JSON list of N, CA and C in Angstrom, two decimals:
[
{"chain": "X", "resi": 3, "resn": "UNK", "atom": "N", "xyz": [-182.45, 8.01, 21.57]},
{"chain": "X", "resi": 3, "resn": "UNK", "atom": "CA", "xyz": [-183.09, 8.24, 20.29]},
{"chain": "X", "resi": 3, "resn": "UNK", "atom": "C", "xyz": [-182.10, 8.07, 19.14]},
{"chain": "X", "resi": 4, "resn": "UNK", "atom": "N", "xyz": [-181.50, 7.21, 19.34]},
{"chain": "X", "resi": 4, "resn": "UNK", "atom": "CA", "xyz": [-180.52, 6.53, 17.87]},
{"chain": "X", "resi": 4, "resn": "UNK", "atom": "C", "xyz": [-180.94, 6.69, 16.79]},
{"chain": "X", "resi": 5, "resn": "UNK", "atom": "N", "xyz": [-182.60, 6.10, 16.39]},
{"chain": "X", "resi": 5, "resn": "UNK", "atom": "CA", "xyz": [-182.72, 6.03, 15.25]},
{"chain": "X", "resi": 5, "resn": "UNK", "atom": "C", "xyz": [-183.32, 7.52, 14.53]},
{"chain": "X", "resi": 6, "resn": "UNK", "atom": "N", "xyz": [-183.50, 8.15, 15.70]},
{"chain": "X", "resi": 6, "resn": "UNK", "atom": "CA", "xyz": [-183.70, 9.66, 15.28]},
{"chain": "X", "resi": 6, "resn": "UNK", "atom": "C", "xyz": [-182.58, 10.16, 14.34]},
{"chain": "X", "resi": 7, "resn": "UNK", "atom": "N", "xyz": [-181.60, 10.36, 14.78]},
{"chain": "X", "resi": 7, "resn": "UNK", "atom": "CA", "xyz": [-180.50, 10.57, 14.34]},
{"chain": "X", "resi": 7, "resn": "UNK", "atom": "C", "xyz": [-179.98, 9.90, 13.19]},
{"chain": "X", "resi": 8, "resn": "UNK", "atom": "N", "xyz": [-179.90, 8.78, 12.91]},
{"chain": "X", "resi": 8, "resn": "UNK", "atom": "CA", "xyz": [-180.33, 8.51, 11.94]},
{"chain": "X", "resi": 8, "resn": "UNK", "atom": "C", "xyz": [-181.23, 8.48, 10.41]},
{"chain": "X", "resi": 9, "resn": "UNK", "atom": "N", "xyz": [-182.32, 8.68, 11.48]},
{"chain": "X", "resi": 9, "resn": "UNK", "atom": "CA", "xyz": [-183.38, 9.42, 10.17]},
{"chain": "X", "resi": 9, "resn": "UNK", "atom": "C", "xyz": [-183.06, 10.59, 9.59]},
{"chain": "X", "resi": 10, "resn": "UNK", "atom": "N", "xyz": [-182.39, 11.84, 10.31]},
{"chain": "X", "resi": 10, "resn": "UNK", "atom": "CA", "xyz": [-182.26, 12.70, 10.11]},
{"chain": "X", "resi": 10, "resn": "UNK", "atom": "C", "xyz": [-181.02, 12.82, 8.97]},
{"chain": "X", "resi": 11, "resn": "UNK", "atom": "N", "xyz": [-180.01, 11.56, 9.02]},
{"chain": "X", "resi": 11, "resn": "UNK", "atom": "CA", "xyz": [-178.76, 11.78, 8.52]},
{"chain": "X", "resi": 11, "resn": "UNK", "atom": "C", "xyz": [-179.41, 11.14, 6.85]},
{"chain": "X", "resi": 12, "resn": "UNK", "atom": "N", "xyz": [-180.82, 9.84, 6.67]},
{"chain": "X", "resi": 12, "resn": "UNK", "atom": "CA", "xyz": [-181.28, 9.84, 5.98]},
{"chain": "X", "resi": 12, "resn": "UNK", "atom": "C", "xyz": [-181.75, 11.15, 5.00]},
{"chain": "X", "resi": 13, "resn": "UNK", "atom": "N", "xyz": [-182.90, 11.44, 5.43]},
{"chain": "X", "resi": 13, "resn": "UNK", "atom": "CA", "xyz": [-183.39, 12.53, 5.01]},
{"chain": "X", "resi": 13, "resn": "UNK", "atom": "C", "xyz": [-182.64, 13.49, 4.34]},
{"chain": "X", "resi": 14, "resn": "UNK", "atom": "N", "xyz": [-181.11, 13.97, 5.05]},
{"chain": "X", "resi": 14, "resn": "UNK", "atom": "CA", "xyz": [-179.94, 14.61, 4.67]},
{"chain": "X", "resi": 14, "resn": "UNK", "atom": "C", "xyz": [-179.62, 13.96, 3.23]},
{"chain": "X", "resi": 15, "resn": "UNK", "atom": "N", "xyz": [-179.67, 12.85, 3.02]},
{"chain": "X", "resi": 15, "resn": "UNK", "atom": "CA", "xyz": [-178.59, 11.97, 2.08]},
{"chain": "X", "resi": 15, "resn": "UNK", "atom": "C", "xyz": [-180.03, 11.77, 0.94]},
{"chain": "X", "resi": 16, "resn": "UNK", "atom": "N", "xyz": [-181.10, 12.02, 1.24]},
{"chain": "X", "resi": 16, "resn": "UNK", "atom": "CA", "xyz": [-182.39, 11.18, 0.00]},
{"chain": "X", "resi": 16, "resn": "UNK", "atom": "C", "xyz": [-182.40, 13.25, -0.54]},
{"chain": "X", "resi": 17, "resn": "UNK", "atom": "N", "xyz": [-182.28, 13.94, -0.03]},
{"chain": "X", "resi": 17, "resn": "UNK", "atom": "CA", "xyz": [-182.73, 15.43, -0.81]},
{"chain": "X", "resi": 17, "resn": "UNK", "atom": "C", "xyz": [-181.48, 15.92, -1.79]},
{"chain": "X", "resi": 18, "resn": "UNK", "atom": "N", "xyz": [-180.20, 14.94, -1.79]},
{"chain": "X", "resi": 18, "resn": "UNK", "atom": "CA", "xyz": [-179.50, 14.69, -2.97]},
{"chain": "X", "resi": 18, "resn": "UNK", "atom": "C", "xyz": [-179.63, 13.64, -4.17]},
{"chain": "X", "resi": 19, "resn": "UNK", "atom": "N", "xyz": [-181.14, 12.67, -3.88]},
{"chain": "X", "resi": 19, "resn": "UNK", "atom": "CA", "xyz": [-181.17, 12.29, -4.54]},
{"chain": "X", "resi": 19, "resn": "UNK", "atom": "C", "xyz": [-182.77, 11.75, -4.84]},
{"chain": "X", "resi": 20, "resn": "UNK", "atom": "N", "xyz": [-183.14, 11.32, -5.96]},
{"chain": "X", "resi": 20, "resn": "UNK", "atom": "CA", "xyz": [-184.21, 10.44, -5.71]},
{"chain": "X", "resi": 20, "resn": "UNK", "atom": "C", "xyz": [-184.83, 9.11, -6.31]},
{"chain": "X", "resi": 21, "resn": "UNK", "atom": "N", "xyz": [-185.55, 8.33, -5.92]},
{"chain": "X", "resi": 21, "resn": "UNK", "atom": "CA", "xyz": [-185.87, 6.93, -6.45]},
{"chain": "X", "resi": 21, "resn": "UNK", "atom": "C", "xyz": [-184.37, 6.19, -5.66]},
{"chain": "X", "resi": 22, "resn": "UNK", "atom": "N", "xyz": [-183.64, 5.72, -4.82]},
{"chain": "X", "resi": 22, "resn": "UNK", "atom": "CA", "xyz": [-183.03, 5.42, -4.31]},
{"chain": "X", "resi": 22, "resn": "UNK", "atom": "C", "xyz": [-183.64, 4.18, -3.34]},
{"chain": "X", "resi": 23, "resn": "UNK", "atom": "N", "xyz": [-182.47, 2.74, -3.15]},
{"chain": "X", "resi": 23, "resn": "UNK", "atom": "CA", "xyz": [-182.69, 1.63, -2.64]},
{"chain": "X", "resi": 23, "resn": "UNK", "atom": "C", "xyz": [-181.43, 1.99, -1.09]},
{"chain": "X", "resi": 24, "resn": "UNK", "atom": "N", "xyz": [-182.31, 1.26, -0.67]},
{"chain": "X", "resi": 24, "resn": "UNK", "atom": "CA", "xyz": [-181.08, 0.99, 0.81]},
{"chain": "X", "resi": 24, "resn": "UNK", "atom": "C", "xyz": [-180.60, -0.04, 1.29]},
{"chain": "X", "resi": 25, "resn": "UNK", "atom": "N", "xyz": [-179.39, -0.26, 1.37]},
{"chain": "X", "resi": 25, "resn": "UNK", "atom": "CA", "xyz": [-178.57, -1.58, 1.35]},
{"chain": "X", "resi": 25, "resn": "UNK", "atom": "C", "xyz": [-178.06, -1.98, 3.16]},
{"chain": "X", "resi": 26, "resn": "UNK", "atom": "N", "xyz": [-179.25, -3.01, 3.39]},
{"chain": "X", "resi": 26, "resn": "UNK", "atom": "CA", "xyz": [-179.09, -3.45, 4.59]},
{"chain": "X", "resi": 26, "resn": "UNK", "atom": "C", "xyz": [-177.91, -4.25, 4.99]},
{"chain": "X", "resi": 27, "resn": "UNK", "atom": "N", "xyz": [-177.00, -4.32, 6.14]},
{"chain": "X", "resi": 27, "resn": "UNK", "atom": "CA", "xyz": [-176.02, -5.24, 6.50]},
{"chain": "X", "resi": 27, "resn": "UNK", "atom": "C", "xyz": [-176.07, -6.98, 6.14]},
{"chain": "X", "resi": 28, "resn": "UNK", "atom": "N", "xyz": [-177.53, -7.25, 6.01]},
{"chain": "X", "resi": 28, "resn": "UNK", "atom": "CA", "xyz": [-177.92, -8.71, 5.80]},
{"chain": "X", "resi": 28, "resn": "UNK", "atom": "C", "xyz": [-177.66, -8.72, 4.04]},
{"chain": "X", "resi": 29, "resn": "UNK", "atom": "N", "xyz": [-177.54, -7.82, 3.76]},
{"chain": "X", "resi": 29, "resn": "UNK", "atom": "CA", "xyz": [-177.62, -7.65, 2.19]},
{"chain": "X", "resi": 29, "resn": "UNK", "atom": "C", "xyz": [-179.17, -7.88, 1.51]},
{"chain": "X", "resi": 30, "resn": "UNK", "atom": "N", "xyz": [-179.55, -7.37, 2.24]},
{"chain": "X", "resi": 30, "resn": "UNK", "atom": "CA", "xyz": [-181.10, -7.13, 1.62]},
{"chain": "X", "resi": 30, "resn": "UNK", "atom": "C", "xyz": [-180.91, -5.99, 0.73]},
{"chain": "X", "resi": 31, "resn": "UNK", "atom": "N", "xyz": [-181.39, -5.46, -0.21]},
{"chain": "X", "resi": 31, "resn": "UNK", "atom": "CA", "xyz": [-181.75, -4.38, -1.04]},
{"chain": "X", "resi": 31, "resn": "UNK", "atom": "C", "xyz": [-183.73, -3.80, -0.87]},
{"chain": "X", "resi": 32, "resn": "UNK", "atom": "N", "xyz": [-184.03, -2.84, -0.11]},
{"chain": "X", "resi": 32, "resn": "UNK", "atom": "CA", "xyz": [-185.13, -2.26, 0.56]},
{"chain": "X", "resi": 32, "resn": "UNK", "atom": "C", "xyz": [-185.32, -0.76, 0.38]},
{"chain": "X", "resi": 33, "resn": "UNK", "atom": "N", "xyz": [-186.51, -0.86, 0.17]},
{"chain": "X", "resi": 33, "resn": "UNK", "atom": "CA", "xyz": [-187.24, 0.79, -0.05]},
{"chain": "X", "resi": 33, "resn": "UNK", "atom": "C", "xyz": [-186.67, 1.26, 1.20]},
{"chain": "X", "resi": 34, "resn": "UNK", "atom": "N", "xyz": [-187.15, 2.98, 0.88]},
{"chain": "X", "resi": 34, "resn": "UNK", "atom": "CA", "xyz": [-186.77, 3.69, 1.98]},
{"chain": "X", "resi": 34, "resn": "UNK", "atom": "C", "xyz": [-187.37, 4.06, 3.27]},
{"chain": "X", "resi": 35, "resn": "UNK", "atom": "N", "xyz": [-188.73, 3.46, 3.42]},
{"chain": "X", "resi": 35, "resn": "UNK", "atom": "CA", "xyz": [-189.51, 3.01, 3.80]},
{"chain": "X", "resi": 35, "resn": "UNK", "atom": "C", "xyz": [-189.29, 1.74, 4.55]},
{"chain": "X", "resi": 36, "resn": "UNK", "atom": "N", "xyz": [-188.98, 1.05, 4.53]},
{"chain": "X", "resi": 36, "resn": "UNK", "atom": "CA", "xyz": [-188.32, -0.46, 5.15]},
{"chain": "X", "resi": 36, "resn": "UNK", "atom": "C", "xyz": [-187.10, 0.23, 5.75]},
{"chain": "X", "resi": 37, "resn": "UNK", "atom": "N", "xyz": [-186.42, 0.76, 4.99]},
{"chain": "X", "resi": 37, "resn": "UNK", "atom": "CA", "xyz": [-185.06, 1.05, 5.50]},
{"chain": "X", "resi": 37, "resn": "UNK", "atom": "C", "xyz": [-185.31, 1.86, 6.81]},
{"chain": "X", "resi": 38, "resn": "UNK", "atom": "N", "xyz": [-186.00, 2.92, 7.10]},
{"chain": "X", "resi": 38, "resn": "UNK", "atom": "CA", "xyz": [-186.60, 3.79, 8.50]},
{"chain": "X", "resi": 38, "resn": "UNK", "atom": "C", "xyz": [-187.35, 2.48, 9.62]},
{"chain": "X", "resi": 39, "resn": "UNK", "atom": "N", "xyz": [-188.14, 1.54, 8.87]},
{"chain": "X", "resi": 39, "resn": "UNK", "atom": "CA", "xyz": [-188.40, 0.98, 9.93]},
{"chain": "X", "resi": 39, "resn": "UNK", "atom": "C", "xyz": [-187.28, -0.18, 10.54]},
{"chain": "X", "resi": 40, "resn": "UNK", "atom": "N", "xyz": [-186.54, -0.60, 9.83]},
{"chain": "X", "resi": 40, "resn": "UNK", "atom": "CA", "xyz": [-185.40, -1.30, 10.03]},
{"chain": "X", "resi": 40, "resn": "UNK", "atom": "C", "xyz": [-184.35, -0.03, 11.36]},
{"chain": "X", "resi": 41, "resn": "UNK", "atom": "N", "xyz": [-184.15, 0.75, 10.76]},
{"chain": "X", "resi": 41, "resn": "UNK", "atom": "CA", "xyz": [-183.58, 1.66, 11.16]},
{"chain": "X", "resi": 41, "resn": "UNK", "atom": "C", "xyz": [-183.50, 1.70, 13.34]},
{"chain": "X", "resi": 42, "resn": "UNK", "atom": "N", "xyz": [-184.84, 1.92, 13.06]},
{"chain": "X", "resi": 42, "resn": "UNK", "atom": "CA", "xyz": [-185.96, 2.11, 14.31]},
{"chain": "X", "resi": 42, "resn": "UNK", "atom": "C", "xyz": [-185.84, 0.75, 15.20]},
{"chain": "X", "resi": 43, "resn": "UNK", "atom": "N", "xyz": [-185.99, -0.23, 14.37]},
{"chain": "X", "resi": 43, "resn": "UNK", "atom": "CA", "xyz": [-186.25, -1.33, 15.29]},
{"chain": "X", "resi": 43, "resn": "UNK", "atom": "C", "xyz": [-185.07, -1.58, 15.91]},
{"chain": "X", "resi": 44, "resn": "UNK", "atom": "N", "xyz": [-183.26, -1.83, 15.07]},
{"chain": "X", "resi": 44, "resn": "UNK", "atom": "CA", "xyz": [-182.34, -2.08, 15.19]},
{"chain": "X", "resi": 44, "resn": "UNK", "atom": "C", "xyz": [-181.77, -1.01, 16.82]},
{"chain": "X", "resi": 45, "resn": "UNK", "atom": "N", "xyz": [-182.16, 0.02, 16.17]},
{"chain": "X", "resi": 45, "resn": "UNK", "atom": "CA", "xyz": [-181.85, 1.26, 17.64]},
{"chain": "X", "resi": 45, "resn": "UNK", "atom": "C", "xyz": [-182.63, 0.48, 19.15]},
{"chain": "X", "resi": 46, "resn": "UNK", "atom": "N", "xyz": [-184.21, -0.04, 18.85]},
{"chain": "X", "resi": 46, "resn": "UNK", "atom": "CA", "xyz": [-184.58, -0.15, 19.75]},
{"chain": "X", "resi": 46, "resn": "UNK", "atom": "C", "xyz": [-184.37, -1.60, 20.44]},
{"chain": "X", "resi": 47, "resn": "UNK", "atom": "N", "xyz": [-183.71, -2.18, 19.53]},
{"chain": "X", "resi": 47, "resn": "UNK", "atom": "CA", "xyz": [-182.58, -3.55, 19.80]},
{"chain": "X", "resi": 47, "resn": "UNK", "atom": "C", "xyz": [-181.67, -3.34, 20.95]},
{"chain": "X", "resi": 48, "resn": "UNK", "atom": "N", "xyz": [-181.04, -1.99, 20.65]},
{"chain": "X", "resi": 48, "resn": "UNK", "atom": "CA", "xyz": [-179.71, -1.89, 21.08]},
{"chain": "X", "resi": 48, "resn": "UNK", "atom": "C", "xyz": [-179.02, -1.62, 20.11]},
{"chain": "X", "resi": 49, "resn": "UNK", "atom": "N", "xyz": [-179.08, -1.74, 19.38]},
{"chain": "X", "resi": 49, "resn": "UNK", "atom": "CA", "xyz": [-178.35, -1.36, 18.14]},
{"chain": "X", "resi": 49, "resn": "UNK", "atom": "C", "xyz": [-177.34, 0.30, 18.05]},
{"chain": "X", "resi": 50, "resn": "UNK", "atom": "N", "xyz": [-175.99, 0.35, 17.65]},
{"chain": "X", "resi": 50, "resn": "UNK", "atom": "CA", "xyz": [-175.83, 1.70, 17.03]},
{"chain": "X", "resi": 50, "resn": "UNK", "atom": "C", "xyz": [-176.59, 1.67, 15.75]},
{"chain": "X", "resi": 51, "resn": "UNK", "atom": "N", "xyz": [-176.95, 2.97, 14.87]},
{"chain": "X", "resi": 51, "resn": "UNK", "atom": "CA", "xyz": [-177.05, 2.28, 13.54]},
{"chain": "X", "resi": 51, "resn": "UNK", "atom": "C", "xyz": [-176.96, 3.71, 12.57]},
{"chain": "X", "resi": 52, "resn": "UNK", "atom": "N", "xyz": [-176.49, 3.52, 11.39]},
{"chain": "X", "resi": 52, "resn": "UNK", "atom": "CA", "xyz": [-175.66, 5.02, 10.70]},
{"chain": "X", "resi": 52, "resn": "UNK", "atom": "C", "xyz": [-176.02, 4.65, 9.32]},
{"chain": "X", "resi": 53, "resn": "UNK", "atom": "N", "xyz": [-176.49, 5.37, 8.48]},
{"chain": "X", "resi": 53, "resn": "UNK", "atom": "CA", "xyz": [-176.67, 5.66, 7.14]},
{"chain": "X", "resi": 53, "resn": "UNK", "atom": "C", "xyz": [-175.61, 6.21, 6.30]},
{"chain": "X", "resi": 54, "resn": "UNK", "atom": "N", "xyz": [-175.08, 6.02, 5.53]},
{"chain": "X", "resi": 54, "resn": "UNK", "atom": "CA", "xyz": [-174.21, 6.72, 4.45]},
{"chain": "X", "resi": 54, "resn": "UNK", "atom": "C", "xyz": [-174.87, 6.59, 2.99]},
{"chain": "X", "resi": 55, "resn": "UNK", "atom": "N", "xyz": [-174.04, 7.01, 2.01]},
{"chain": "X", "resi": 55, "resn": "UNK", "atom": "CA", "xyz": [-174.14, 7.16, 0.39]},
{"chain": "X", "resi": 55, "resn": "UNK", "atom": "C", "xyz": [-173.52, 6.38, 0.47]},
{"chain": "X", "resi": 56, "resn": "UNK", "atom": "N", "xyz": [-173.87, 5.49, -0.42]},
{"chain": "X", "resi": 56, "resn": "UNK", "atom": "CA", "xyz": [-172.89, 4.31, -1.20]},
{"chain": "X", "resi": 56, "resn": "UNK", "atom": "C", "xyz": [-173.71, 3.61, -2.89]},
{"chain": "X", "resi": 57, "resn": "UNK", "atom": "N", "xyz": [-173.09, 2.67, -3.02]},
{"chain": "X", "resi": 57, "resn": "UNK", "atom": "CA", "xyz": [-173.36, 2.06, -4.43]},
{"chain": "X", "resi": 57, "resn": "UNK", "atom": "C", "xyz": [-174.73, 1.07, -3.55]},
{"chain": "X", "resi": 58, "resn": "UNK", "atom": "N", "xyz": [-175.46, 0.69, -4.27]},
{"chain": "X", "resi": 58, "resn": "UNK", "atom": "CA", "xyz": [-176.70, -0.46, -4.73]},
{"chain": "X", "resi": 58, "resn": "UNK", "atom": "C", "xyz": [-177.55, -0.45, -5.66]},
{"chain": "X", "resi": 59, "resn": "UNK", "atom": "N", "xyz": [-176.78, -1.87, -5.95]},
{"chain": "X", "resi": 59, "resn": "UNK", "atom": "CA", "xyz": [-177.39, -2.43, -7.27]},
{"chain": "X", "resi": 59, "resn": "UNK", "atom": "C", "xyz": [-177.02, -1.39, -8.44]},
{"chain": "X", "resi": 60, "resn": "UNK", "atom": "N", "xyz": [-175.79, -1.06, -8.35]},
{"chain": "X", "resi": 60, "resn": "UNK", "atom": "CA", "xyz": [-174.91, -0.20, -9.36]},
{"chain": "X", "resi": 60, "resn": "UNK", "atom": "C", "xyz": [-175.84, 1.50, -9.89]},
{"chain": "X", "resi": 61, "resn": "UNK", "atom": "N", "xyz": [-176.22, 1.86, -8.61]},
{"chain": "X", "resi": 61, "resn": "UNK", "atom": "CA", "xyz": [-176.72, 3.16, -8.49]},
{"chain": "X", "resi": 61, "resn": "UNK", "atom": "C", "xyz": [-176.60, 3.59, -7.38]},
{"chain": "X", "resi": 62, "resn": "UNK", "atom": "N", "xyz": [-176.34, 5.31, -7.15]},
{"chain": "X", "resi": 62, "resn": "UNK", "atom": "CA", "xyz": [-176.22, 5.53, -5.84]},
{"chain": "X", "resi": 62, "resn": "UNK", "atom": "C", "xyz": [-177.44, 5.50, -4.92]},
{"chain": "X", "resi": 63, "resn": "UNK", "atom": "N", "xyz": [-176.93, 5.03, -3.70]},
{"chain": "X", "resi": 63, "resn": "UNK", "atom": "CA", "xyz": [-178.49, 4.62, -2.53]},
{"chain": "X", "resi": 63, "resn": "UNK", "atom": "C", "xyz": [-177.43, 5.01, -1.73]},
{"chain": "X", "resi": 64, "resn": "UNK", "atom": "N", "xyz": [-178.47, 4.16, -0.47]},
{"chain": "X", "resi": 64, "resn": "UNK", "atom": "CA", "xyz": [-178.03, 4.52, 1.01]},
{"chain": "X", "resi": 64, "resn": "UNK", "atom": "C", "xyz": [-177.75, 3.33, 1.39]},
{"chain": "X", "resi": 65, "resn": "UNK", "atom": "N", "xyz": [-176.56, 2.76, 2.15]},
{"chain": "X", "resi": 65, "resn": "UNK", "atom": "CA", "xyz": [-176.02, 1.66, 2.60]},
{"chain": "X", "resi": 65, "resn": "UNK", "atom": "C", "xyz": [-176.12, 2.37, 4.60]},
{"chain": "X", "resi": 66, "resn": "UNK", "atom": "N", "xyz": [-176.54, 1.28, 4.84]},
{"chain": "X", "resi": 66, "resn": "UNK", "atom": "CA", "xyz": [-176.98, 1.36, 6.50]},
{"chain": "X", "resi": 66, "resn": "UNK", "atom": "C", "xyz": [-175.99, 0.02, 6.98]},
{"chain": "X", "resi": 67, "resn": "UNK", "atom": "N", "xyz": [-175.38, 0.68, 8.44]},
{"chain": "X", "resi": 67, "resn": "UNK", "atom": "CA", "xyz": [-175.01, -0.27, 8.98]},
{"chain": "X", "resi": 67, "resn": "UNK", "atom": "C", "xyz": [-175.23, -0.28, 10.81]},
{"chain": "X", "resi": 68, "resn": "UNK", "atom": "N", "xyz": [-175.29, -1.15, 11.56]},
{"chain": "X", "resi": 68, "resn": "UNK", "atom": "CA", "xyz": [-175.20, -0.96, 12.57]},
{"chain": "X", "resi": 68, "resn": "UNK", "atom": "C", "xyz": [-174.47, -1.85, 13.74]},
{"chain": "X", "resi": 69, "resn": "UNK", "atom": "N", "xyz": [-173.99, -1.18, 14.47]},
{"chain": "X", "resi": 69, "resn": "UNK", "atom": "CA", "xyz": [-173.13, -2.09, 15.74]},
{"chain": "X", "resi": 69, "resn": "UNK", "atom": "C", "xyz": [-173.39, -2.24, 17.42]},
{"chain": "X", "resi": 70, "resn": "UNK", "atom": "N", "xyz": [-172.96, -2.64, 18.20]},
{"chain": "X", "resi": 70, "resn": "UNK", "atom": "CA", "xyz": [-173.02, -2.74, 19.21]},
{"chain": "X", "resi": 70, "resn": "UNK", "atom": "C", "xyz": [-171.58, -2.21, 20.13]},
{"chain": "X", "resi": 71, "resn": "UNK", "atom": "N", "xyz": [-171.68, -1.67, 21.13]},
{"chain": "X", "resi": 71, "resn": "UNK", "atom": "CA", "xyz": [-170.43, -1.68, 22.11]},
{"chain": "X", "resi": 71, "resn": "UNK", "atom": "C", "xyz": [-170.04, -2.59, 22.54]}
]
């Protein structure tokens, strides 16, 4: 359940803020909404995949990234 964990670290990071974009590894810029289902699919890829605070589009959002072993 990767992307559980994830969501959760979301959720953590959006109740410091709100109206916020999420900055995909492809460099997409995506609601937060896209960003959970992205999230989800990438885990069920295989994917690791981790949320932080960061800059997008020169406001603070959530920058997502994810890896493999």
């Amino acid at each position: 359940m990767r992307w559980v964990e994830a969501w959760s670290d979301l959720y953590e990071l959006l109740e410091q803020r709100s109206d916020v974009k999420c900055l995909l590894p492809d460099e997409r810029v995506v609601d937060i909404e896209e960003c959970k289902s992205w999230l989800q699919d990438s885990a069920y890829q295989g994917w690791h995949v981790k949320v932080e605070a960061g800059w997008v589009l020169d406001k603070q959002g959530i920058v997502a990234s994810r890896w493999r072993d």
